[in-house]
Short mmCIF file of C-alpha atoms in Angstrom, two decimals:
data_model
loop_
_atom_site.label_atom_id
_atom_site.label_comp_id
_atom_site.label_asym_id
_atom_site.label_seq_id
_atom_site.Cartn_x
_atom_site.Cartn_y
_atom_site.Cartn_z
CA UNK A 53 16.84 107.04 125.31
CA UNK A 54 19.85 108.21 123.73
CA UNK A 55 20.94 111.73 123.08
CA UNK A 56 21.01 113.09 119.41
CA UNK A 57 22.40 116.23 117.61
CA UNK A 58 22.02 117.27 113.82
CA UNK A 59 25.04 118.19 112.29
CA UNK A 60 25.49 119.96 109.00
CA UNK A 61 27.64 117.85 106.26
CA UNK A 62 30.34 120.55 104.53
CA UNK A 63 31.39 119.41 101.06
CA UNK A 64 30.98 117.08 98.41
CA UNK A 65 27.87 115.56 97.15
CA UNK A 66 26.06 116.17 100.55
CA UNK A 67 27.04 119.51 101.11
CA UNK A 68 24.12 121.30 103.02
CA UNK A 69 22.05 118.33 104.35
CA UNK A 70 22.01 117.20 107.61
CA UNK A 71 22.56 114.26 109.47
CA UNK A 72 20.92 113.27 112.80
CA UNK A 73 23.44 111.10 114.94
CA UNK A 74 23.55 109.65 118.12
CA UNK A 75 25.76 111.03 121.14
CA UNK A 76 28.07 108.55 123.21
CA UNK A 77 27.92 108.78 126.87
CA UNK A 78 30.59 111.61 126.74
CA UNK A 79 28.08 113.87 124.44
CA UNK A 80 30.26 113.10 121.59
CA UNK A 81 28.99 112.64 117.85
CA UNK A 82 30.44 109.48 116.15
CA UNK A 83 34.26 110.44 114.48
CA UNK A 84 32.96 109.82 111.18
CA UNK A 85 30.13 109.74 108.73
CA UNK A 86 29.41 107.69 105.65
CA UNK A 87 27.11 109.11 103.01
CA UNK A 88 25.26 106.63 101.39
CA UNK A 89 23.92 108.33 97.80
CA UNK A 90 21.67 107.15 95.46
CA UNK A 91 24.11 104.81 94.25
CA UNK A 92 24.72 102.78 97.12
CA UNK A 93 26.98 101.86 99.42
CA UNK A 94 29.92 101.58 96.91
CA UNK A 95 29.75 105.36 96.19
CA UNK A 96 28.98 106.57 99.78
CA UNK A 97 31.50 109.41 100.72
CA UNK A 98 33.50 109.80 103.97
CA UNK A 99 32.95 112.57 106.14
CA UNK A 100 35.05 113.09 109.43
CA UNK A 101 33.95 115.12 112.45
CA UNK A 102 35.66 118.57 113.10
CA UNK A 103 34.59 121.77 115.46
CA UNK A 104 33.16 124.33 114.44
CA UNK A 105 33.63 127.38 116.59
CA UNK A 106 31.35 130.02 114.45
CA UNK A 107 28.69 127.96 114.66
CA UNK A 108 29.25 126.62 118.08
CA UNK A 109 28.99 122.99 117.22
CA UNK A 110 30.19 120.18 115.15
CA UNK A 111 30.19 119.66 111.51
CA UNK A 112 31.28 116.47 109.54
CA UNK A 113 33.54 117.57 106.45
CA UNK A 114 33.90 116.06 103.41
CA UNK A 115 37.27 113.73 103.33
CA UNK A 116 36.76 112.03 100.02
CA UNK A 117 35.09 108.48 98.37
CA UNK A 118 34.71 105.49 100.78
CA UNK A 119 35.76 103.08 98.00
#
């Protein structure tokens, strides 16, 4: 079974919730992360992975619209 982590999303229209990812074999957390609203797939945002060293983690940051 693979490894998972939750990581907080930091901006935009998601800002607050959390997404539950799957690690690669390295223990990494996938570069990026596309927020699908209510709206579909056509409004989902962008969010790209950073580190986040006061909370000891990863969080994915808001980058802007997909489309």
């Amino acid at each position: 079974m693979a490894s998972t982590a939750q990581i907080p999303l930091v901006g935009g229209t998601a800002d607050g919730e959390t997404v539950t990812v799957e690690l690669d074999s390295n223990g990494r957390p996938p570069l990026t992360h596309h927020h699908i609203g209510p709206q579909g797939l056509a409004h989902a945002h962008i969010y790209e992975l950073e580190s986040d060293d006061q909370r000891g983690g990863w969080v994915y940051t808001w980058r802007g619209p997909a489309a």
